[in-house]
mmCIF file of C-alpha atoms in Angstrom:
data_model
loop_
_atom_site.group_PDB
_atom_site.id
_atom_site.type_symbol
_atom_site.label_atom_id
_atom_site.label_comp_id
_atom_site.label_asym_id
_atom_site.label_seq_id
_atom_site.Cartn_x
_atom_site.Cartn_y
_atom_site.Cartn_z
ATOM 1 C CA UNK A 1 -7.874 -24.815 12.448
ATOM 2 C CA UNK A 2 -9.565 -21.955 14.313
ATOM 3 C CA UNK A 3 -9.643 -18.422 12.903
ATOM 4 C CA UNK A 4 -7.075 -17.243 15.490
ATOM 5 C CA UNK A 5 -4.738 -20.077 14.526
ATOM 6 C CA UNK A 6 -5.056 -19.247 10.822
ATOM 7 C CA UNK A 7 -4.268 -15.573 11.505
ATOM 8 C CA UNK A 8 -1.213 -16.490 13.595
ATOM 9 C CA UNK A 9 -0.061 -18.893 10.876
ATOM 10 C CA UNK A 10 -0.414 -16.227 8.190
ATOM 11 C CA UNK A 11 1.495 -13.648 10.236
ATOM 12 C CA UNK A 12 4.328 -16.110 10.851
ATOM 13 C CA UNK A 13 4.626 -16.835 7.130
ATOM 14 C CA UNK A 14 4.659 -13.126 6.289
ATOM 15 C CA UNK A 15 7.485 -12.467 8.756
ATOM 16 C CA UNK A 16 9.542 -15.427 7.513
ATOM 17 C CA UNK A 17 9.096 -14.408 3.884
ATOM 18 C CA UNK A 18 9.986 -10.797 4.664
ATOM 19 C CA UNK A 19 13.244 -12.024 6.211
ATOM 20 C CA UNK A 20 14.152 -13.671 2.915
ATOM 21 C CA UNK A 21 13.657 -17.292 3.938
ATOM 22 C CA UNK A 22 12.384 -20.137 1.797
ATOM 23 C CA UNK A 23 9.542 -21.733 3.764
ATOM 24 C CA UNK A 24 8.149 -25.270 3.394
ATOM 25 C CA UNK A 25 5.002 -26.173 5.349
ATOM 26 C CA UNK A 26 2.814 -29.292 5.399
ATOM 27 C CA UNK A 27 -0.456 -30.047 7.144
ATOM 28 C CA UNK A 28 -0.669 -32.677 9.888
ATOM 29 C CA UNK A 29 -3.480 -34.834 11.193
ATOM 30 C CA UNK A 30 -4.793 -31.964 13.364
ATOM 31 C CA UNK A 31 -4.958 -29.474 10.497
ATOM 32 C CA UNK A 32 -7.558 -28.596 7.904
ATOM 33 C CA UNK A 33 -5.686 -29.080 4.632
ATOM 34 C CA UNK A 34 -8.321 -27.212 2.597
ATOM 35 C CA UNK A 35 -7.882 -24.093 4.735
ATOM 36 C CA UNK A 36 -4.134 -24.155 5.298
ATOM 37 C CA UNK A 37 -3.154 -24.897 1.688
ATOM 38 C CA UNK A 38 -5.978 -23.050 -0.041
ATOM 39 C CA UNK A 39 -3.664 -20.600 -1.891
ATOM 40 C CA UNK A 40 -0.600 -22.786 -2.412
ATOM 41 C CA UNK A 41 -0.021 -21.821 -6.065
ATOM 42 C CA UNK A 42 -0.190 -18.112 -5.301
ATOM 43 C CA UNK A 43 2.199 -18.499 -2.365
ATOM 44 C CA UNK A 44 4.745 -20.462 -4.410
ATOM 45 C CA UNK A 45 5.886 -17.286 -6.188
ATOM 46 C CA UNK A 46 7.004 -15.946 -2.793
ATOM 47 C CA UNK A 47 8.960 -19.169 -2.147
ATOM 48 C CA UNK A 48 6.525 -20.092 0.619
ATOM 49 C CA UNK A 49 5.512 -23.644 -0.234
ATOM 50 C CA UNK A 50 2.433 -24.924 1.600
ATOM 51 C CA UNK A 51 0.990 -28.352 0.853
ATOM 52 C CA UNK A 52 -1.890 -30.375 2.250
ATOM 53 C CA UNK A 53 -3.998 -33.331 1.202
ATOM 54 C CA UNK A 54 -3.716 -35.264 -2.055
ATOM 55 C CA UNK A 55 -3.966 -32.450 -4.607
ATOM 56 C CA UNK A 56 -0.232 -32.329 -5.502
ATOM 57 C CA UNK A 57 0.867 -35.822 -4.550
ATOM 58 C CA UNK A 58 4.405 -36.792 -5.544
ATOM 59 C CA UNK A 59 5.396 -33.282 -6.596
ATOM 60 C CA UNK A 60 9.089 -32.335 -6.565
ATOM 61 C CA UNK A 61 9.887 -28.647 -6.058
ATOM 62 C CA UNK A 62 13.405 -27.692 -7.166
ATOM 63 C CA UNK A 63 14.627 -24.639 -5.257
ATOM 64 C CA UNK A 64 17.810 -22.850 -6.433
ATOM 65 C CA UNK A 65 20.434 -21.804 -3.879
ATOM 66 C CA UNK A 66 23.876 -20.250 -4.206
ATOM 67 C CA UNK A 67 25.598 -23.638 -3.772
ATOM 68 C CA UNK A 68 23.251 -25.540 -6.067
ATOM 69 C CA UNK A 69 19.642 -26.723 -6.350
ATOM 70 C CA UNK A 70 17.652 -28.585 -3.697
ATOM 71 C CA UNK A 71 14.802 -30.973 -4.503
ATOM 72 C CA UNK A 72 12.004 -30.481 -2.006
ATOM 73 C CA UNK A 73 9.340 -33.179 -1.508
ATOM 74 C CA UNK A 74 6.428 -32.237 0.749
ATOM 75 C CA UNK A 75 4.461 -35.146 2.210
ATOM 76 C CA UNK A 76 1.569 -33.887 4.373
ATOM 77 C CA UNK A 77 -0.571 -36.196 6.476
ATOM 78 C CA UNK A 78 -2.376 -38.450 4.017
ATOM 79 C CA UNK A 79 -5.546 -39.918 5.472
ATOM 80 C CA UNK A 80 -5.956 -43.395 3.917
ATOM 81 C CA UNK A 81 -9.738 -43.076 3.979
ATOM 82 C CA UNK A 82 -9.607 -39.805 2.039
ATOM 83 C CA UNK A 83 -7.343 -41.146 -0.730
ATOM 84 C CA UNK A 84 -8.651 -40.906 -4.303
ATOM 85 C CA UNK A 85 -9.866 -44.170 -5.795
ATOM 86 C CA UNK A 86 -7.285 -44.067 -8.573
ATOM 87 C CA UNK A 87 -4.324 -43.730 -6.188
ATOM 88 C CA UNK A 88 -1.600 -46.152 -7.355
ATOM 89 C CA UNK A 89 -0.758 -49.031 -5.035
ATOM 90 C CA UNK A 90 2.324 -51.201 -5.529
ATOM 91 C CA UNK A 91 1.050 -54.089 -3.412
ATOM 92 C CA UNK A 92 0.293 -57.031 -5.669
ATOM 93 C CA UNK A 93 -2.344 -58.485 -3.369
ATOM 94 C CA UNK A 94 -4.569 -55.410 -3.433
ATOM 95 C CA UNK A 95 -7.905 -55.966 -5.136
ATOM 96 C CA UNK A 96 -8.831 -54.154 -8.343
ATOM 97 C CA UNK A 97 -12.202 -53.329 -6.789
ATOM 98 C CA UNK A 98 -12.159 -49.637 -5.671
ATOM 99 C CA UNK A 99 -14.232 -50.339 -2.532
ATOM 100 C CA UNK A 100 -11.964 -53.203 -1.485
ATOM 101 C CA UNK A 101 -8.859 -51.088 -2.155
ATOM 102 C CA UNK A 102 -10.279 -48.323 0.022
ATOM 103 C CA UNK A 103 -10.818 -50.723 2.902
ATOM 104 C CA UNK A 104 -7.278 -52.098 2.720
ATOM 105 C CA UNK A 105 -5.422 -48.804 2.479
ATOM 106 C CA UNK A 106 -2.990 -47.915 5.282
ATOM 107 C CA UNK A 107 -0.826 -44.914 5.953
ATOM 108 C CA UNK A 108 2.101 -46.979 4.687
ATOM 109 C CA UNK A 109 0.414 -47.644 1.353
ATOM 110 C CA UNK A 110 -0.713 -44.078 0.628
ATOM 111 C CA UNK A 111 2.621 -42.575 1.675
ATOM 112 C CA UNK A 112 4.402 -45.178 -0.445
ATOM 113 C CA UNK A 113 2.355 -44.025 -3.440
ATOM 114 C CA UNK A 114 3.489 -40.430 -2.849
ATOM 115 C CA UNK A 115 7.161 -41.368 -2.430
ATOM 116 C CA UNK A 116 7.099 -43.668 -5.483
ATOM 117 C CA UNK A 117 5.696 -40.803 -7.553
ATOM 118 C CA UNK A 118 8.313 -38.323 -6.314
ATOM 119 C CA UNK A 119 11.565 -40.335 -6.452
ATOM 120 C CA UNK A 120 11.760 -40.691 -10.288
ATOM 121 C CA UNK A 121 11.412 -36.894 -10.567
ATOM 122 C CA UNK A 122 14.410 -36.114 -8.330
ATOM 123 C CA UNK A 123 17.116 -34.359 -10.371
ATOM 124 C CA UNK A 124 19.363 -32.624 -7.831
ATOM 125 C CA UNK A 125 22.228 -34.383 -5.991
ATOM 126 C CA UNK A 126 20.473 -33.409 -2.758
ATOM 127 C CA UNK A 127 16.891 -33.659 -1.588
ATOM 128 C CA UNK A 128 14.775 -32.850 1.445
ATOM 129 C CA UNK A 129 11.555 -34.629 2.378
ATOM 130 C CA UNK A 130 9.168 -33.038 4.873
ATOM 131 C CA UNK A 131 6.653 -35.605 6.110
ATOM 132 C CA UNK A 132 3.949 -36.057 8.721
ATOM 133 C CA UNK A 133 3.978 -39.718 9.739
ATOM 134 C CA UNK A 134 4.486 -42.165 12.606
ATOM 135 C CA UNK A 135 7.696 -43.861 11.524
ATOM 136 C CA UNK A 136 8.422 -47.254 13.077
ATOM 137 C CA UNK A 137 11.192 -46.893 15.637
ATOM 138 C CA UNK A 138 10.074 -43.484 16.864
ATOM 139 C CA UNK A 139 9.264 -43.028 20.553
ATOM 140 C CA UNK A 140 5.809 -41.538 21.206
ATOM 141 C CA UNK A 141 4.554 -39.588 24.208
ATOM 142 C CA UNK A 142 1.083 -39.318 25.762
ATOM 143 C CA UNK A 143 0.238 -36.393 23.489
ATOM 144 C CA UNK A 144 -0.048 -37.704 19.951
ATOM 145 C CA UNK A 145 -3.413 -38.600 18.505
ATOM 146 C CA UNK A 146 -3.206 -42.069 16.873
ATOM 147 C CA UNK A 147 -3.251 -41.855 13.086
ATOM 148 C CA UNK A 148 -5.209 -45.119 12.894
ATOM 149 C CA UNK A 149 -6.244 -47.934 15.205
ATOM 150 C CA UNK A 150 -3.404 -50.274 16.194
ATOM 151 C CA UNK A 151 -0.211 -50.185 14.138
ATOM 152 C CA UNK A 152 -1.802 -49.558 10.719
ATOM 153 C CA UNK A 153 -0.780 -45.906 10.960
ATOM 154 C CA UNK A 154 2.964 -46.651 11.102
ATOM 155 C CA UNK A 155 5.323 -46.515 8.155
ATOM 156 C CA UNK A 156 8.733 -48.076 7.523
ATOM 157 C CA UNK A 157 11.814 -45.933 8.065
ATOM 158 C CA UNK A 158 13.335 -47.343 4.840
ATOM 159 C CA UNK A 159 10.715 -45.454 2.843
ATOM 160 C CA UNK A 160 12.757 -42.277 3.333
ATOM 161 C CA UNK A 161 16.095 -43.728 2.188
ATOM 162 C CA UNK A 162 15.991 -41.995 -1.245
ATOM 163 C CA UNK A 163 16.219 -38.550 0.368
ATOM 164 C CA UNK A 164 19.320 -36.782 1.687
ATOM 165 C CA UNK A 165 17.387 -35.720 4.794
ATOM 166 C CA UNK A 166 13.829 -36.238 6.012
ATOM 167 C CA UNK A 167 12.308 -33.766 8.462
ATOM 168 C CA UNK A 168 9.482 -35.504 10.303
ATOM 169 C CA UNK A 169 6.443 -34.284 12.179
ATOM 170 C CA UNK A 170 3.863 -36.047 14.379
ATOM 171 C CA UNK A 171 5.851 -37.345 17.366
ATOM 172 C CA UNK A 172 6.440 -34.649 19.974
ATOM 173 C CA UNK A 173 9.852 -35.783 21.209
ATOM 174 C CA UNK A 174 12.917 -34.662 19.219
ATOM 175 C CA UNK A 175 14.747 -37.780 18.028
ATOM 176 C CA UNK A 176 16.590 -39.552 15.264
ATOM 177 C CA UNK A 177 14.689 -42.633 14.082
ATOM 178 C CA UNK A 178 15.927 -46.178 13.498
ATOM 179 C CA UNK A 179 19.568 -45.141 13.812
ATOM 180 C CA UNK A 180 19.361 -42.998 10.667
ATOM 181 C CA UNK A 181 21.219 -39.672 10.884
ATOM 182 C CA UNK A 182 19.080 -38.305 8.041
ATOM 183 C CA UNK A 183 15.707 -39.154 9.590
ATOM 184 C CA UNK A 184 14.652 -36.956 12.494
ATOM 185 C CA UNK A 185 11.666 -35.595 14.381
ATOM 186 C CA UNK A 186 12.247 -32.009 15.475
ATOM 187 C CA UNK A 187 9.539 -32.363 18.135
ATOM 188 C CA UNK A 188 7.098 -29.708 19.272
ATOM 189 C CA UNK A 189 8.241 -26.340 20.648
ATOM 190 C CA UNK A 190 5.832 -26.625 23.595
ATOM 191 C CA UNK A 191 4.844 -29.577 25.819
ATOM 192 C CA UNK A 192 1.335 -30.917 25.227
ATOM 193 C CA UNK A 193 1.190 -33.512 28.014
ATOM 194 C CA UNK A 194 2.891 -34.265 31.318
ATOM 195 C CA UNK A 195 4.979 -36.962 29.628
ATOM 196 C CA UNK A 196 6.888 -34.282 27.694
ATOM 197 C CA UNK A 197 9.545 -33.482 30.293
ATOM 198 C CA UNK A 198 12.337 -33.521 27.705
ATOM 199 C CA UNK A 199 14.089 -30.352 26.550
ATOM 200 C CA UNK A 200 12.323 -28.715 23.624
ATOM 201 C CA UNK A 201 14.504 -27.781 20.674
ATOM 202 C CA UNK A 202 14.796 -26.998 16.988
ATOM 203 C CA UNK A 203 17.111 -28.811 14.595
ATOM 204 C CA UNK A 204 19.382 -26.899 12.220
ATOM 205 C CA UNK A 205 20.463 -28.989 9.228
ATOM 206 C CA UNK A 206 23.465 -27.948 7.149
ATOM 207 C CA UNK A 207 23.288 -29.739 3.793
ATOM 208 C CA UNK A 208 26.245 -29.739 1.390
ATOM 209 C CA UNK A 209 25.792 -29.578 -2.365
ATOM 210 C CA UNK A 210 26.182 -33.361 -2.576
ATOM 211 C CA UNK A 211 23.520 -34.006 0.090
ATOM 212 C CA UNK A 212 25.830 -34.705 3.055
ATOM 213 C CA UNK A 213 24.197 -33.395 6.238
ATOM 214 C CA UNK A 214 25.286 -32.233 9.662
ATOM 215 C CA UNK A 215 22.725 -31.378 12.352
ATOM 216 C CA UNK A 216 22.810 -28.995 15.287
ATOM 217 C CA UNK A 217 20.191 -29.097 18.037
ATOM 218 C CA UNK A 218 19.322 -25.759 19.625
ATOM 219 C CA UNK A 219 17.337 -25.753 22.878
ATOM 220 C CA UNK A 220 14.234 -23.534 22.936
ATOM 221 C CA UNK A 221 13.152 -22.909 26.555
ATOM 222 C CA UNK A 222 9.771 -21.510 25.521
ATOM 223 C CA UNK A 223 6.703 -21.466 27.758
ATOM 224 C CA UNK A 224 6.249 -23.365 31.001
ATOM 225 C CA UNK A 225 7.737 -26.766 31.685
ATOM 226 C CA UNK A 226 5.541 -29.632 32.937
ATOM 227 C CA UNK A 227 6.219 -31.602 36.105
ATOM 228 C CA UNK A 228 4.480 -34.362 38.066
ATOM 229 C CA UNK A 229 4.581 -34.544 41.873
ATOM 230 C CA UNK A 230 3.301 -37.441 43.941
ATOM 231 C CA UNK A 231 2.454 -38.018 47.601
ATOM 232 C CA UNK A 232 -0.262 -37.599 50.199
ATOM 233 C CA UNK A 233 -1.930 -34.209 50.390
ATOM 234 C CA UNK A 234 -0.079 -33.435 53.635
ATOM 235 C CA UNK A 235 3.278 -34.426 52.138
ATOM 236 C CA UNK A 236 2.713 -32.208 49.111
ATOM 237 C CA UNK A 237 1.593 -29.261 51.233
ATOM 238 C CA UNK A 238 4.628 -29.564 53.556
ATOM 239 C CA UNK A 239 7.266 -29.882 50.842
ATOM 240 C CA UNK A 240 9.499 -27.075 49.635
ATOM 241 C CA UNK A 241 9.198 -27.075 45.825
ATOM 242 C CA UNK A 242 12.079 -25.994 43.663
ATOM 243 C CA UNK A 243 11.883 -22.765 41.690
ATOM 244 C CA UNK A 244 11.390 -24.882 38.560
ATOM 245 C CA UNK A 245 8.421 -26.709 40.099
ATOM 246 C CA UNK A 246 6.816 -23.446 41.226
ATOM 247 C CA UNK A 247 7.001 -22.023 37.708
ATOM 248 C CA UNK A 248 5.892 -25.210 35.917
ATOM 249 C CA UNK A 249 2.486 -26.599 35.079
ATOM 250 C CA UNK A 250 2.055 -29.319 37.708
ATOM 251 C CA UNK A 251 0.144 -32.591 37.788
ATOM 252 C CA UNK A 252 -0.351 -33.737 41.390
ATOM 253 C CA UNK A 253 -0.830 -37.461 42.011
ATOM 254 C CA UNK A 254 -2.402 -37.769 45.476
ATOM 255 C CA UNK A 255 -1.963 -41.069 47.272
ATOM 256 C CA UNK A 256 -4.303 -40.575 50.257
ATOM 257 C CA UNK A 257 -6.855 -43.344 50.814
ATOM 258 C CA UNK A 258 -10.319 -42.045 50.097
ATOM 259 C CA UNK A 259 -11.439 -38.733 48.620
ATOM 260 C CA UNK A 260 -9.406 -35.551 49.176
ATOM 261 C CA UNK A 261 -11.546 -32.408 49.144
ATOM 262 C CA UNK A 262 -10.453 -29.108 47.576
ATOM 263 C CA UNK A 263 -7.088 -30.600 46.611
ATOM 264 C CA UNK A 264 -6.416 -28.214 43.727
ATOM 265 C CA UNK A 265 -7.252 -25.077 45.682
ATOM 266 C CA UNK A 266 -5.107 -26.178 48.626
ATOM 267 C CA UNK A 267 -2.133 -27.101 46.469
ATOM 268 C CA UNK A 268 -2.046 -23.783 44.607
ATOM 269 C CA UNK A 269 -0.473 -22.238 47.707
ATOM 270 C CA UNK A 270 2.567 -24.468 47.060
ATOM 271 C CA UNK A 271 2.364 -24.990 43.287
ATOM 272 C CA UNK A 272 0.857 -21.839 41.720
ATOM 273 C CA UNK A 273 0.290 -23.536 38.359
ATOM 274 C CA UNK A 274 -1.144 -26.892 39.399
ATOM 275 C CA UNK A 275 -3.551 -27.825 36.600
ATOM 276 C CA UNK A 276 -4.360 -31.503 37.124
ATOM 277 C CA UNK A 277 -5.205 -33.616 40.161
ATOM 278 C CA UNK A 278 -5.112 -37.415 40.036
ATOM 279 C CA UNK A 279 -6.331 -39.468 42.986
ATOM 280 C CA UNK A 280 -4.283 -42.655 43.285
ATOM 281 C CA UNK A 281 -4.984 -44.212 46.694
ATOM 282 C CA UNK A 282 -3.051 -47.363 47.617
ATOM 283 C CA UNK A 283 -4.772 -50.522 46.388
ATOM 284 C CA UNK A 284 -5.334 -53.688 48.396
ATOM 285 C CA UNK A 285 -2.462 -56.142 48.039
ATOM 286 C CA UNK A 286 -2.622 -58.219 44.871
ATOM 287 C CA UNK A 287 -4.897 -55.799 42.965
ATOM 288 C CA UNK A 288 -3.518 -53.921 39.977
ATOM 289 C CA UNK A 289 -4.887 -50.840 38.294
ATOM 290 C CA UNK A 290 -6.737 -51.541 35.071
ATOM 291 C CA UNK A 291 -6.140 -49.659 31.845
ATOM 292 C CA UNK A 292 -8.097 -49.367 28.626
ATOM 293 C CA UNK A 293 -6.850 -52.716 27.315
ATOM 294 C CA UNK A 294 -7.743 -54.587 30.478
ATOM 295 C CA UNK A 295 -11.215 -53.058 30.514
ATOM 296 C CA UNK A 296 -12.062 -54.836 27.274
ATOM 297 C CA UNK A 297 -12.283 -58.247 28.993
ATOM 298 C CA UNK A 298 -14.224 -57.132 32.096
ATOM 299 C CA UNK A 299 -17.960 -56.809 32.590
ATOM 300 C CA UNK A 300 -19.435 -53.385 33.421
ATOM 301 C CA UNK A 301 -19.960 -54.548 37.034
ATOM 302 C CA UNK A 302 -16.315 -55.620 37.340
ATOM 303 C CA UNK A 303 -15.121 -52.346 35.872
ATOM 304 C CA UNK A 304 -17.304 -50.416 38.319
ATOM 305 C CA UNK A 305 -15.979 -52.457 41.258
ATOM 306 C CA UNK A 306 -12.369 -51.834 40.248
ATOM 307 C CA UNK A 307 -12.989 -48.150 39.605
ATOM 308 C CA UNK A 308 -14.479 -47.859 43.093
ATOM 309 C CA UNK A 309 -11.456 -49.572 44.599
ATOM 310 C CA UNK A 310 -8.950 -47.506 42.611
ATOM 311 C CA UNK A 311 -10.707 -44.260 43.546
ATOM 312 C CA UNK A 312 -11.168 -44.941 47.254
ATOM 313 C CA UNK A 313 -8.414 -47.431 48.010
ATOM 314 C CA UNK A 314 -10.846 -49.978 49.504
ATOM 315 C CA UNK A 315 -13.204 -52.473 47.915
ATOM 316 C CA UNK A 316 -16.957 -51.765 48.094
ATOM 317 C CA UNK A 317 -18.825 -53.437 50.908
ATOM 318 C CA UNK A 318 -21.513 -55.992 50.094
ATOM 319 C CA UNK A 319 -24.203 -53.350 50.603
ATOM 320 C CA UNK A 320 -22.396 -50.813 48.423
ATOM 321 C CA UNK A 321 -21.838 -53.424 45.724
ATOM 322 C CA UNK A 322 -25.559 -54.263 45.632
ATOM 323 C CA UNK A 323 -26.494 -50.587 45.160
ATOM 324 C CA UNK A 324 -23.773 -50.073 42.545
ATOM 325 C CA UNK A 325 -24.743 -53.108 40.479
ATOM 326 C CA UNK A 326 -28.431 -52.250 40.773
ATOM 327 C CA UNK A 327 -27.738 -48.788 39.342
ATOM 328 C CA UNK A 328 -25.837 -50.369 36.436
ATOM 329 C CA UNK A 329 -28.689 -52.802 35.730
ATOM 330 C CA UNK A 330 -31.184 -49.933 35.797
ATOM 331 C CA UNK A 331 -29.067 -47.872 33.389
ATOM 332 C CA UNK A 332 -28.703 -50.860 31.065
ATOM 333 C CA UNK A 333 -32.470 -51.419 31.070
ATOM 334 C CA UNK A 334 -33.107 -47.764 30.199
ATOM 335 C CA UNK A 335 -30.679 -47.927 27.276
ATOM 336 C CA UNK A 336 -32.228 -51.123 25.979
#
């Protein structure tokens, strides 16, 4: 976290505490747990509970309210590679060797250790878990940074069954998960990629003394929306954008064959907040665009050929291909 972010975070906590609110905060995979939760014990006396990392794993905080106590379980992002060697693991097949255990840890296993430690300490009829995790069944966007490679960063929704309600962070789209009314991502208050065209909101949870919950979603139209427009440069320049498009951050996908010069500068006369230009010329029939997965089975020369074709809309000529491949061979020889 940058210094400006830490200052803004501190000021927000001060204002919430001054208003008489109980505040529960956890660190995510983008945060520095050592900085954010550095004074957690001192802040607890103000009923501002901040947790990060493994230092207070499995802790249950019982908070008194007028209608009865609430058990609060804070589950920050737990990096499997940063887990202590003596972290319990319920999986029978895990080796007793600390190095082997470290290699086999997943987000599921370390979060399971935290939940298993907390559940026996629950004493109130109602409980609230606050967790940063990618729960299976949640719908991601283009914005989230993967917690681990592949699916090893995902955790089972059933892990949160012991709690009356689980407030989740990590995925940016507000959503209930796996059909569970007590398992929900609130989503981010601002869009962080052009895939986040959904309405941003906050979730208000009313929890009865016995743990029964009702939720209310409140829209928060904060900041600029994001929109994607697509067409040739002439089509985009001739169109009449809506008021919403003119006020939004815009990604323009330009479908002209070949290179389009000064596209961003030209489009700002129509879309004042255009921030991204993607060139997507039509491809020859039968050729599909490659993605990161497809690139893994292609040679560097094949990738270069397809990139050329995707960028310009035509395949390189024989002469161009010779020069292109020669440059790749020369670069490879220099690296070797």
